[in-house]
Tab-separated table of N, CA and C in Angstrom:
chain	number	residue	atom	x	y	z
A	1	MET	N	28.885	7.623	-8.475
A	1	MET	CA	28.474	6.246	-7.881
A	1	MET	C	28.011	5.567	-9.509
A	2	GLU	N	28.266	4.289	-9.379
A	2	GLU	CA	28.274	3.667	-10.749
A	2	GLU	C	26.550	3.457	-11.048
A	3	LYS	N	26.151	3.241	-12.221
A	3	LYS	CA	24.743	3.305	-12.665
A	3	LYS	C	24.799	1.856	-13.130
A	4	LEU	N	23.576	1.158	-12.361
A	4	LEU	CA	23.569	-0.098	-12.540
A	4	LEU	C	22.478	-0.322	-13.513
A	5	ASN	N	22.328	-1.402	-14.506
A	5	ASN	CA	21.056	-2.054	-15.128
A	5	ASN	C	20.704	-2.908	-14.384
A	6	PHE	N	19.183	-3.300	-14.882
A	6	PHE	CA	18.550	-4.452	-13.976
A	6	PHE	C	19.213	-5.579	-14.217
A	7	GLU	N	20.018	-6.014	-15.113
A	7	GLU	CA	20.935	-7.250	-15.338
A	7	GLU	C	21.964	-7.420	-14.096
A	8	GLN	N	22.555	-6.287	-14.002
A	8	GLN	CA	23.792	-6.151	-13.220
A	8	GLN	C	22.944	-6.095	-11.891
A	9	LEU	N	22.190	-5.482	-11.591
A	9	LEU	CA	21.250	-5.419	-9.795
A	9	LEU	C	20.633	-6.978	-9.684
A	10	TYR	N	20.185	-7.447	-10.600
A	10	TYR	CA	20.096	-8.988	-10.478
A	10	TYR	C	21.055	-9.864	-10.325
A	11	ARG	N	22.236	-9.651	-11.149
A	11	ARG	CA	23.473	-10.439	-10.606
A	11	ARG	C	24.146	-10.027	-9.285
A	12	ARG	N	24.014	-9.095	-8.925
A	12	ARG	CA	24.395	-8.442	-7.728
A	12	ARG	C	23.983	-9.402	-6.564
A	13	VAL	N	22.305	-9.302	-6.773
A	13	VAL	CA	21.802	-9.837	-5.745
A	13	VAL	C	21.853	-11.295	-5.504
A	14	TYR	N	22.142	-11.950	-6.739
A	14	TYR	CA	22.110	-13.194	-6.905
A	14	TYR	C	23.497	-13.877	-6.436
A	15	GLU	N	24.923	-12.681	-6.217
A	15	GLU	CA	25.957	-13.116	-5.736
A	15	GLU	C	26.106	-13.044	-4.626
A	16	VAL	N	25.418	-11.860	-3.933
A	16	VAL	CA	24.991	-11.683	-2.477
A	16	VAL	C	24.468	-12.925	-1.730
A	17	VAL	N	23.052	-13.279	-2.473
A	17	VAL	CA	22.401	-14.553	-1.631
A	17	VAL	C	23.183	-15.728	-1.579
A	18	LEU	N	23.885	-16.005	-2.925
A	18	LEU	CA	24.663	-17.044	-3.333
A	18	LEU	C	26.104	-17.053	-2.258
A	19	ASN	N	26.422	-16.167	-1.880
A	19	ASN	CA	27.550	-16.052	-0.556
A	19	ASN	C	26.961	-16.006	0.734
A	20	LYS	N	25.727	-16.504	0.856
A	20	LYS	CA	25.196	-16.690	2.030
A	20	LYS	C	25.049	-15.408	2.877
A	21	HIS	N	24.499	-14.227	2.264
A	21	HIS	CA	24.225	-13.461	3.133
A	21	HIS	C	22.455	-12.431	2.399
A	22	GLY	N	21.750	-13.725	2.108
A	22	GLY	CA	20.303	-13.379	2.193
A	22	GLY	C	19.887	-12.449	3.150
A	23	GLU	N	20.073	-13.188	4.557
A	23	GLU	CA	19.763	-12.069	5.597
A	23	GLU	C	19.888	-10.732	5.438
A	24	LEU	N	20.792	-10.391	5.236
A	24	LEU	CA	21.638	-9.119	4.999
A	24	LEU	C	20.780	-8.481	3.869
A	25	MET	N	20.669	-8.891	2.958
A	25	MET	CA	19.753	-8.428	1.565
A	25	MET	C	18.574	-8.301	1.780
A	26	TYR	N	17.845	-9.441	2.510
A	26	TYR	CA	16.285	-8.900	2.914
A	26	TYR	C	16.200	-7.777	3.694
A	27	SER	N	17.147	-7.870	4.737
A	27	SER	CA	16.841	-6.915	5.729
A	27	SER	C	17.127	-5.635	4.950
A	28	GLU	N	17.754	-5.410	4.154
A	28	GLU	CA	18.280	-4.036	3.376
A	28	GLU	C	17.255	-3.833	2.680
A	29	VAL	N	16.484	-4.588	1.900
A	29	VAL	CA	15.116	-4.648	1.074
A	29	VAL	C	14.071	-3.781	1.951
A	30	ALA	N	13.942	-4.537	3.078
A	30	ALA	CA	12.666	-4.287	4.187
A	30	ALA	C	13.080	-3.000	4.425
A	31	THR	N	14.367	-2.488	5.014
A	31	THR	CA	14.610	-1.163	5.638
A	31	THR	C	14.228	-0.127	4.215
A	32	ALA	N	14.559	-0.926	2.817
A	32	ALA	CA	14.445	0.539	1.808
A	32	ALA	C	12.865	0.908	1.732
A	33	LEU	N	12.051	-0.435	1.693
A	33	LEU	CA	10.723	-0.316	1.581
A	33	LEU	C	10.004	0.546	2.678
A	34	THR	N	10.717	0.376	4.067
A	34	THR	CA	10.142	1.084	4.926
A	34	THR	C	10.097	2.686	4.800
A	35	ALA	N	11.614	3.133	4.365
A	35	ALA	CA	12.038	4.062	4.485
A	35	ALA	C	11.175	4.671	3.213
A	36	GLU	N	10.647	4.154	2.067
A	36	GLU	CA	10.064	4.783	1.017
A	36	GLU	C	8.555	5.085	1.424
A	37	VAL	N	7.809	3.959	2.377
A	37	VAL	CA	6.449	3.935	2.961
A	37	VAL	C	6.702	5.274	3.895
A	38	GLU	N	7.452	5.442	4.688
A	38	GLU	CA	7.429	6.456	5.711
A	38	GLU	C	7.524	7.487	4.894
A	39	GLY	N	8.441	8.116	3.438
A	39	GLY	CA	8.441	9.030	2.710
A	39	GLY	C	6.783	9.505	2.294
A	40	LEU	N	6.137	8.348	1.388
A	40	LEU	CA	4.871	8.299	0.984
A	40	LEU	C	3.876	8.813	2.060
A	41	ARG	N	4.169	8.319	3.474
A	41	ARG	CA	3.142	9.011	4.338
A	41	ARG	C	3.342	10.180	4.877
A	42	THR	N	4.480	10.478	4.936
A	42	THR	CA	4.613	11.939	5.329
A	42	THR	C	4.371	13.103	4.093
A	43	SER	N	4.493	12.736	2.986
A	43	SER	CA	3.935	13.515	1.945
A	43	SER	C	2.558	13.496	1.919
A	44	LEU	N	2.202	12.300	1.941
A	44	LEU	CA	0.394	12.306	1.961
A	44	LEU	C	-0.227	12.821	2.851
A	45	VAL	N	0.483	13.214	4.249
A	45	VAL	CA	-0.222	14.135	5.435
A	45	VAL	C	-0.125	15.398	5.113
A	46	ALA	N	1.005	15.617	4.379
A	46	ALA	CA	1.357	17.209	3.919
A	46	ALA	C	0.126	17.487	3.137
A	47	VAL	N	-0.291	16.891	2.049
A	47	VAL	CA	-1.073	17.143	1.196
A	47	VAL	C	-2.320	17.193	2.008
A	48	ALA	N	-2.850	16.371	2.891
A	48	ALA	CA	-4.107	16.657	3.630
A	48	ALA	C	-4.188	17.893	4.490
A	49	ASP	N	-2.947	18.209	5.016
A	49	ASP	CA	-2.639	19.260	6.053
A	49	ASP	C	-2.718	20.704	5.024
A	50	GLY	N	-2.466	20.495	3.858
A	50	GLY	CA	-2.458	21.348	3.054
A	50	GLY	C	-4.059	21.746	2.528
A	51	GLY	N	-4.895	21.229	3.056
A	51	GLY	CA	-6.096	21.541	2.622
A	51	GLY	C	-6.542	20.506	1.136
A	52	GLY	N	-5.993	19.459	1.055
A	52	GLY	CA	-6.526	18.448	-0.094
A	52	GLY	C	-7.350	17.392	0.569
A	53	GLY	N	-8.661	17.664	1.166
A	53	GLY	CA	-9.400	16.868	1.963
A	53	GLY	C	-10.085	16.163	0.915
A	54	GLY	N	-10.734	15.484	1.355
A	54	GLY	CA	-12.235	14.736	0.448
A	54	GLY	C	-11.381	13.968	-0.751
A	55	GLY	N	-11.878	14.427	-1.964
A	55	GLY	CA	-11.612	13.852	-3.447
A	55	GLY	C	-10.296	13.829	-3.361
A	56	ALA	N	-9.493	15.050	-3.090
A	56	ALA	CA	-8.186	15.577	-3.600
A	56	ALA	C	-7.213	14.230	-3.072
A	57	PHE	N	-7.654	14.462	-1.327
A	57	PHE	CA	-6.684	13.111	-0.619
A	57	PHE	C	-6.743	11.788	-1.018
A	58	LEU	N	-7.923	11.600	-1.365
A	58	LEU	CA	-8.155	10.210	-1.864
A	58	LEU	C	-7.606	9.758	-3.178
A	59	ARG	N	-7.743	11.043	-4.152
A	59	ARG	CA	-6.699	10.932	-5.586
A	59	ARG	C	-4.946	10.584	-5.276
A	60	GLU	N	-4.889	11.395	-3.953
A	60	GLU	CA	-3.132	11.676	-3.720
A	60	GLU	C	-2.893	10.052	-3.193
A	61	LEU	N	-4.110	9.533	-2.160
A	61	LEU	CA	-3.574	8.457	-1.569
A	61	LEU	C	-3.493	7.041	-2.747
A	62	LEU	N	-4.514	6.967	-3.859
A	62	LEU	CA	-4.426	6.663	-4.931
A	62	LEU	C	-3.085	6.355	-6.005
A	63	SER	N	-2.753	7.568	-5.843
A	63	SER	CA	-1.566	7.920	-6.755
A	63	SER	C	-0.296	7.426	-6.121
A	64	LYS	N	0.020	7.708	-4.574
A	64	LYS	CA	1.121	6.837	-4.032
A	64	LYS	C	0.986	5.586	-3.644
A	65	TRP	N	-0.206	4.973	-3.715
A	65	TRP	CA	-0.722	3.496	-3.562
A	65	TRP	C	0.124	2.633	-4.805
A	66	ARG	N	-0.523	3.484	-6.059
A	66	ARG	CA	0.221	2.667	-7.216
A	66	ARG	C	1.596	3.138	-7.438
A	67	ARG	N	2.280	4.282	-6.965
A	67	ARG	CA	3.693	4.258	-7.260
A	67	ARG	C	4.059	3.620	-6.189
A	68	HIS	N	3.565	2.853	-5.182
A	68	HIS	CA	4.544	2.123	-4.222
A	68	HIS	C	4.177	0.555	-4.963
A	69	THR	N	3.248	0.054	-5.254
A	69	THR	CA	3.186	-0.997	-5.929
A	69	THR	C	3.895	-1.245	-7.033
A	70	GLU	N	4.050	-0.263	-8.027
A	70	GLU	CA	5.414	-0.090	-9.039
A	70	GLU	C	6.801	-0.116	-8.486
A	71	ALA	N	7.002	0.515	-7.423
A	71	ALA	CA	8.295	0.155	-6.897
A	71	ALA	C	8.751	-1.264	-6.199
A	72	VAL	N	7.379	-1.798	-5.558
A	72	VAL	CA	7.619	-3.064	-4.994
A	72	VAL	C	7.988	-4.093	-6.263
A	73	ALA	N	6.960	-3.783	-6.922
A	73	ALA	CA	7.325	-4.851	-8.398
A	73	ALA	C	8.607	-4.821	-8.869
A	74	ALA	N	8.982	-3.607	-8.919
A	74	ALA	CA	10.510	-3.334	-9.778
A	74	ALA	C	11.401	-4.067	-8.536
A	75	VAL	N	11.156	-4.036	-7.378
A	75	VAL	CA	12.249	-4.340	-6.218
A	75	VAL	C	12.325	-5.931	-6.503
A	76	ARG	N	10.973	-6.507	-6.544
A	76	ARG	CA	10.765	-7.970	-6.516
A	76	ARG	C	11.394	-8.547	-7.546
A	77	ASP	N	11.591	-7.977	-8.920
A	77	ASP	CA	11.712	-8.295	-9.833
A	77	ASP	C	13.364	-8.741	-9.823
A	78	MET	N	14.063	-7.334	-8.989
A	78	MET	CA	15.259	-7.517	-8.959
A	78	MET	C	15.945	-8.317	-7.851
A	79	VAL	N	15.305	-8.668	-7.254
A	79	VAL	CA	15.639	-9.503	-6.456
A	79	VAL	C	14.892	-11.172	-6.407
A	80	MET	N	14.586	-11.292	-7.504
A	80	MET	CA	14.023	-12.780	-7.453
A	80	MET	C	14.377	-13.898	-7.391
A	81	TYR	N	15.830	-13.885	-7.314
A	81	TYR	CA	16.459	-14.819	-7.322
A	81	TYR	C	16.383	-15.339	-5.244
A	82	MET	N	16.423	-13.968	-4.931
A	82	MET	CA	16.137	-14.275	-3.173
A	82	MET	C	14.925	-14.567	-2.860
A	83	GLU	N	14.215	-14.176	-3.735
A	83	GLU	CA	12.750	-14.772	-3.596
A	83	GLU	C	12.339	-16.348	-3.379
A	84	ARG	N	13.079	-16.575	-4.837
A	84	ARG	CA	13.144	-18.104	-5.095
A	84	ARG	C	13.876	-19.129	-3.876
A	85	THR	N	14.903	-18.492	-3.151
A	85	THR	CA	15.880	-19.339	-2.738
A	85	THR	C	15.777	-18.843	-1.358
A	86	PHE	N	16.263	-18.045	-0.550
A	86	PHE	CA	16.536	-17.541	0.596
A	86	PHE	C	14.642	-17.171	0.972
A	87	ILE	N	13.867	-16.511	0.661
A	87	ILE	CA	12.804	-16.319	1.381
A	87	ILE	C	12.059	-17.610	1.460
A	88	VAL	N	11.900	-18.580	0.406
A	88	VAL	CA	11.474	-19.850	0.620
A	88	VAL	C	11.898	-20.559	1.725
A	89	THR	N	13.278	-20.743	1.575
A	89	THR	CA	14.258	-21.695	2.215
A	89	THR	C	13.795	-21.339	3.963
A	90	TYR	N	13.874	-19.989	3.938
A	90	TYR	CA	13.965	-19.371	5.456
A	90	TYR	C	12.431	-18.975	6.020
A	91	ARG	N	11.572	-18.967	5.223
A	91	ARG	CA	9.827	-19.067	5.466
A	91	ARG	C	9.758	-17.400	5.485
A	92	LYS	N	10.371	-16.323	4.606
A	92	LYS	CA	10.176	-14.937	5.201
A	92	LYS	C	9.149	-14.590	4.448
A	93	VAL	N	8.541	-13.564	4.796
A	93	VAL	CA	7.486	-12.763	4.127
A	93	VAL	C	8.038	-12.708	2.569
A	94	SER	N	7.223	-12.501	1.626
A	94	SER	CA	7.617	-12.307	-0.085
A	94	SER	C	8.018	-10.878	0.122
A	95	VAL	N	8.372	-10.187	-0.855
A	95	VAL	CA	8.836	-8.959	-0.797
A	95	VAL	C	7.152	-8.069	-1.536
A	96	GLN	N	6.438	-8.875	-2.200
A	96	GLN	CA	4.921	-8.282	-2.472
A	96	GLN	C	4.391	-8.426	-1.166
A	97	GLU	N	4.286	-9.282	-0.582
A	97	GLU	CA	3.697	-9.207	0.816
A	97	GLU	C	4.057	-8.426	1.653
A	98	LEU	N	5.669	-8.412	1.875
A	98	LEU	CA	6.069	-7.208	2.871
A	98	LEU	C	5.728	-5.782	2.357
A	99	GLY	N	5.820	-5.350	0.832
A	99	GLY	CA	5.071	-4.506	0.428
A	99	GLY	C	3.651	-4.074	0.830
A	100	VAL	N	2.794	-4.767	0.712
A	100	VAL	CA	1.485	-4.617	1.297
A	100	VAL	C	1.315	-4.250	2.404
A	101	LYS	N	1.910	-5.144	3.327
A	101	LYS	CA	2.173	-4.974	4.735
A	101	LYS	C	2.560	-3.682	5.584
A	102	LEU	N	3.538	-3.255	4.964
A	102	LEU	CA	4.217	-2.015	5.271
A	102	LEU	C	3.368	-0.693	4.831
A	103	TRP	N	2.644	-1.175	3.545
A	103	TRP	CA	1.729	0.011	3.064
A	103	TRP	C	0.480	0.038	4.234
A	104	ARG	N	0.269	-1.117	4.540
A	104	ARG	CA	-0.907	-1.040	5.357
A	104	ARG	C	-0.807	-0.750	6.791
A	105	ASP	N	0.395	-1.224	7.295
A	105	ASP	CA	0.643	-0.532	8.587
A	105	ASP	C	1.059	0.874	8.892
A	106	GLY	N	1.726	1.110	7.812
A	106	GLY	CA	2.842	2.185	7.625
A	106	GLY	C	2.047	3.773	7.314
A	107	VAL	N	0.826	3.323	6.442
A	107	VAL	CA	0.688	4.490	5.518
A	107	VAL	C	-1.498	4.339	6.123
A	108	VAL	N	-1.732	3.367	5.689
A	108	VAL	CA	-3.580	3.561	5.787
A	108	VAL	C	-3.764	3.311	7.333
A	109	CYS	N	-3.185	2.535	8.238
A	109	CYS	CA	-3.783	2.357	9.490
A	109	CYS	C	-2.895	3.057	10.435
A	110	SER	N	-1.950	4.044	9.870
A	110	SER	CA	-1.498	4.748	11.234
A	110	SER	C	-2.317	5.744	11.397
A	111	GLY	N	-1.716	6.334	12.659
A	111	GLY	CA	-2.867	7.269	13.499
A	111	GLY	C	-2.946	8.700	12.620
A	112	ASP	N	-2.090	9.103	11.794
A	112	ASP	CA	-2.378	10.356	11.142
A	112	ASP	C	-2.930	10.124	9.555
A	113	VAL	N	-2.834	9.095	9.501
A	113	VAL	CA	-3.687	8.752	8.020
A	113	VAL	C	-4.734	8.477	8.021
A	114	MET	N	-5.368	7.237	8.915
A	114	MET	CA	-6.612	6.389	9.108
A	114	MET	C	-7.591	7.691	9.602
A	115	PRO	N	-7.437	8.292	9.842
A	115	PRO	CA	-8.565	9.480	10.335
A	115	PRO	C	-9.001	10.311	9.435
A	116	ARG	N	-8.039	10.703	8.466
A	116	ARG	CA	-8.139	11.319	7.485
A	116	ARG	C	-8.891	10.695	6.371
A	117	LEU	N	-8.323	9.412	6.076
A	117	LEU	CA	-8.945	8.431	5.055
A	117	LEU	C	-10.457	8.354	5.369
A	118	VAL	N	-10.674	7.899	6.584
A	118	VAL	CA	-12.344	7.741	7.088
A	118	VAL	C	-13.054	9.141	6.961
A	119	GLU	N	-12.456	10.037	7.239
A	119	GLU	CA	-13.421	11.212	6.724
A	119	GLU	C	-13.524	11.608	5.215
A	120	ALA	N	-12.092	11.208	4.154
A	120	ALA	CA	-12.546	11.393	3.169
A	120	ALA	C	-13.527	10.593	2.396
A	121	VAL	N	-13.641	9.533	2.844
A	121	VAL	CA	-14.725	8.353	2.073
A	121	VAL	C	-15.940	8.708	2.830
A	122	ARG	N	-16.051	9.190	3.902
A	122	ARG	CA	-17.412	9.778	4.670
A	122	ARG	C	-17.830	10.393	3.502
A	123	ARG	N	-16.781	11.624	3.103
A	123	ARG	CA	-17.428	12.759	2.599
A	123	ARG	C	-17.930	12.333	1.040
A	124	GLU	N	-17.179	11.465	0.483
A	124	GLU	CA	-16.922	11.055	-0.690
A	124	GLU	C	-18.397	9.948	-1.123
A	125	ARG	N	-18.968	9.354	0.126
A	125	ARG	CA	-19.895	8.782	-0.148
A	125	ARG	C	-21.443	9.359	0.591
A	126	ALA	N	-21.068	10.365	0.709
A	126	ALA	CA	-22.387	11.240	1.009
A	126	ALA	C	-22.358	12.488	-0.094
A	127	ALA	N	-21.395	12.391	-0.832
A	127	ALA	CA	-21.477	13.518	-1.806
A	127	ALA	C	-21.821	12.582	-3.140
A	128	ALA	N	-21.686	11.388	-3.103
A	128	ALA	CA	-21.662	10.800	-4.650
A	128	ALA	C	-23.266	10.147	-4.551
A	129	ALA	N	-24.154	10.262	-5.629
A	129	ALA	CA	-25.196	9.664	-5.775
A	129	ALA	C	-24.980	8.170	-6.078
A	130	GLU	N	-24.006	7.535	-6.848
A	130	GLU	CA	-23.470	6.447	-7.417
A	130	GLU	C	-21.982	6.437	-7.210
A	131	PRO	N	-21.578	5.064	-6.910
A	131	PRO	CA	-20.367	5.032	-6.983
A	131	PRO	C	-19.354	5.535	-8.152
A	132	GLY	N	-18.238	6.032	-7.743
A	132	GLY	CA	-17.112	6.383	-8.853
A	132	GLY	C	-16.076	5.884	-8.761
A	133	GLU	N	-15.228	6.253	-9.817
A	133	GLU	CA	-14.029	5.522	-10.376
A	133	GLU	C	-13.121	5.609	-9.168
A	134	LEU	N	-12.989	6.791	-8.248
A	134	LEU	CA	-12.303	7.392	-7.149
A	134	LEU	C	-12.315	6.184	-6.210
A	135	MET	N	-13.802	6.167	-5.871
A	135	MET	CA	-14.014	5.066	-4.706
A	135	MET	C	-13.826	3.601	-5.104
A	136	ALA	N	-14.017	3.490	-6.316
A	136	ALA	CA	-13.892	1.907	-6.810
A	136	ALA	C	-12.184	1.506	-6.529
A	137	GLY	N	-11.259	2.405	-6.775
A	137	GLY	CA	-9.924	2.701	-6.775
A	137	GLY	C	-9.468	2.690	-5.124
A	138	VAL	N	-10.222	3.291	-4.338
A	138	VAL	CA	-10.054	3.242	-3.025
A	138	VAL	C	-10.183	1.771	-2.384
A	139	ALA	N	-11.560	1.044	-2.990
A	139	ALA	CA	-11.857	0.072	-2.332
A	139	ALA	C	-11.253	-1.285	-2.597
A	140	GLU	N	-10.589	-0.985	-3.986
A	140	GLU	CA	-9.662	-2.164	-4.562
A	140	GLU	C	-8.632	-1.986	-3.745
A	141	MET	N	-7.819	-0.855	-3.257
A	141	MET	CA	-6.736	-0.987	-2.860
A	141	MET	C	-7.084	-1.479	-1.144
A	142	LEU	N	-8.117	-1.147	-0.415
A	142	LEU	CA	-8.583	-1.472	0.622
A	142	LEU	C	-8.424	-3.025	0.598
A	143	THR	N	-9.170	-3.386	-0.322
A	143	THR	CA	-9.073	-5.053	-0.395
A	143	THR	C	-8.092	-5.825	-0.417
A	144	LYS	N	-6.994	-5.177	-0.960
A	144	LYS	CA	-5.842	-5.607	-1.389
A	144	LYS	C	-5.308	-5.478	0.069
A	145	LEU	N	-5.406	-4.913	0.710
A	145	LEU	CA	-4.730	-4.919	2.190
A	145	LEU	C	-5.644	-5.605	3.284
A	146	ARG	N	-6.354	-6.602	3.070
A	146	ARG	CA	-7.132	-7.200	3.625
A	146	ARG	C	-8.592	-6.825	4.120
A	147	ASP	N	-9.513	-7.671	4.169
A	147	ASP	CA	-11.072	-7.337	4.335
A	147	ASP	C	-11.076	-6.166	5.769
A	148	LYS	N	-10.277	-6.737	6.579
A	148	LYS	CA	-10.271	-6.163	7.895
A	148	LYS	C	-10.118	-4.805	8.027
A	149	VAL	N	-8.996	-4.369	7.004
A	149	VAL	CA	-8.881	-2.755	6.785
A	149	VAL	C	-10.061	-2.174	6.169
A	150	LEU	N	-10.348	-3.109	4.904
A	150	LEU	CA	-11.726	-2.360	4.316
A	150	LEU	C	-12.935	-2.267	4.925
A	151	SER	N	-13.315	-2.993	5.868
A	151	SER	CA	-14.305	-2.911	6.802
A	151	SER	C	-14.158	-1.819	7.959
A	152	GLN	N	-12.829	-1.641	8.206
A	152	GLN	CA	-12.319	-0.826	9.409
A	152	GLN	C	-12.885	0.608	8.839
A	153	VAL	N	-12.217	1.018	7.544
A	153	VAL	CA	-12.603	2.016	6.742
A	153	VAL	C	-14.271	2.340	6.402
A	154	MET	N	-14.627	1.380	5.900
A	154	MET	CA	-15.951	1.522	5.440
A	154	MET	C	-17.081	1.679	6.375
A	155	ASP	N	-16.752	0.935	7.547
A	155	ASP	CA	-17.712	0.853	8.598
A	155	ASP	C	-17.382	2.295	9.462
A	156	ALA	N	-16.493	2.671	9.801
A	156	ALA	CA	-15.951	3.949	10.513
A	156	ALA	C	-16.825	4.929	9.308
A	157	SER	N	-16.697	5.052	8.107
A	157	SER	CA	-17.254	6.101	7.472
A	157	SER	C	-18.600	6.223	7.008
A	158	SER	N	-19.249	5.262	7.619
A	158	SER	CA	-20.767	4.934	7.104
A	158	SER	C	-21.430	5.674	7.848
A	159	VAL	N	-22.200	6.467	6.965
A	159	VAL	CA	-23.219	8.080	7.422
A	159	VAL	C	-24.067	6.728	8.453
A	160	ASP	N	-24.456	7.515	9.197
A	160	ASP	CA	-25.549	6.816	10.369
A	160	ASP	C	-26.944	6.008	9.628
A	161	ASP	N	-27.120	6.359	8.716
A	161	ASP	CA	-28.259	5.785	7.944
A	161	ASP	C	-28.027	4.485	7.672
A	162	TYR	N	-26.740	4.045	7.461
A	162	TYR	CA	-26.442	3.040	6.518
A	162	TYR	C	-26.445	1.910	7.164
A	163	SER	N	-27.033	0.844	6.995
A	163	SER	CA	-27.123	-0.793	7.529
A	163	SER	C	-25.840	-1.322	6.830
A	164	SER	N	-25.611	-2.427	7.987
A	164	SER	CA	-24.729	-3.514	7.279
A	164	SER	C	-25.431	-3.876	5.982
A	165	ALA	N	-26.124	-4.240	5.662
A	165	ALA	CA	-26.544	-4.588	4.597
A	165	ALA	C	-26.283	-3.711	3.335
A	166	SER	N	-26.615	-2.395	3.564
A	166	SER	CA	-26.431	-1.411	2.790
A	166	SER	C	-24.906	-1.269	2.425
A	167	LEU	N	-23.995	-1.164	3.934
A	167	LEU	CA	-22.504	-1.247	3.476
A	167	LEU	C	-22.002	-1.986	2.759
A	168	GLU	N	-22.279	-3.618	2.869
A	168	GLU	CA	-22.231	-4.806	1.824
A	168	GLU	C	-22.462	-4.428	0.423
A	169	LYS	N	-23.372	-3.707	0.535
A	169	LYS	CA	-23.898	-3.499	-1.322
A	169	LYS	C	-23.025	-2.447	-1.693
A	170	SER	N	-22.654	-1.417	-0.868
A	170	SER	CA	-21.758	-0.293	-1.459
A	170	SER	C	-20.307	-0.995	-1.741
A	171	VAL	N	-19.861	-2.086	-0.727
A	171	VAL	CA	-18.846	-2.464	-1.304
A	171	VAL	C	-18.470	-3.181	-2.218
A	172	SER	N	-19.360	-4.006	-2.791
A	172	SER	CA	-19.752	-5.149	-3.634
A	172	SER	C	-19.863	-3.869	-5.168
A	173	GLU	N	-20.101	-3.007	-4.944
A	173	GLU	CA	-20.492	-1.926	-5.733
A	173	GLU	C	-18.849	-1.331	-6.310
A	174	TYR	N	-18.268	-1.294	-5.302
A	174	TYR	CA	-17.231	-0.186	-5.411
A	174	TYR	C	-16.089	-1.412	-6.306
A	175	GLN	N	-16.100	-2.658	-6.056
A	175	GLN	CA	-15.337	-3.604	-6.532
A	175	GLN	C	-15.260	-3.719	-7.972
């Protein structure tokens, strides 16, 4: 298989979109990102099932989140022409937003990750006297996934004696 550099990839995407195959290109990008997210979710669940609870699980989650955001940024750069023309014209979700949505729905909000995430956050909050770098990273990731997801995780992981005021305070400390 031919190895293509960035410029060649950009040019090929340009030609595909220019030849009125933007929908096909967009669909293939979405499919590739979905497959990448599914693979990351599967390996994350394997880490959690292998005894990587609490801090280890959160570190792995953040590592995979960073890997995912870097991959999405690289893809977005390669399909920049499609972003500026096809996506705008046909009012599609941008590649960046698509990557965030896929991560949110396919990983964080999935039935096999959300309970593990809530439990890991609960453990970290109970063990830490003050907010640490790990929880700051988790809060930042959850914030990028939208406030609803942040609230879901933080509310569900709250220890019984947390009031909504202390929850808001802890979220602001982590950001």
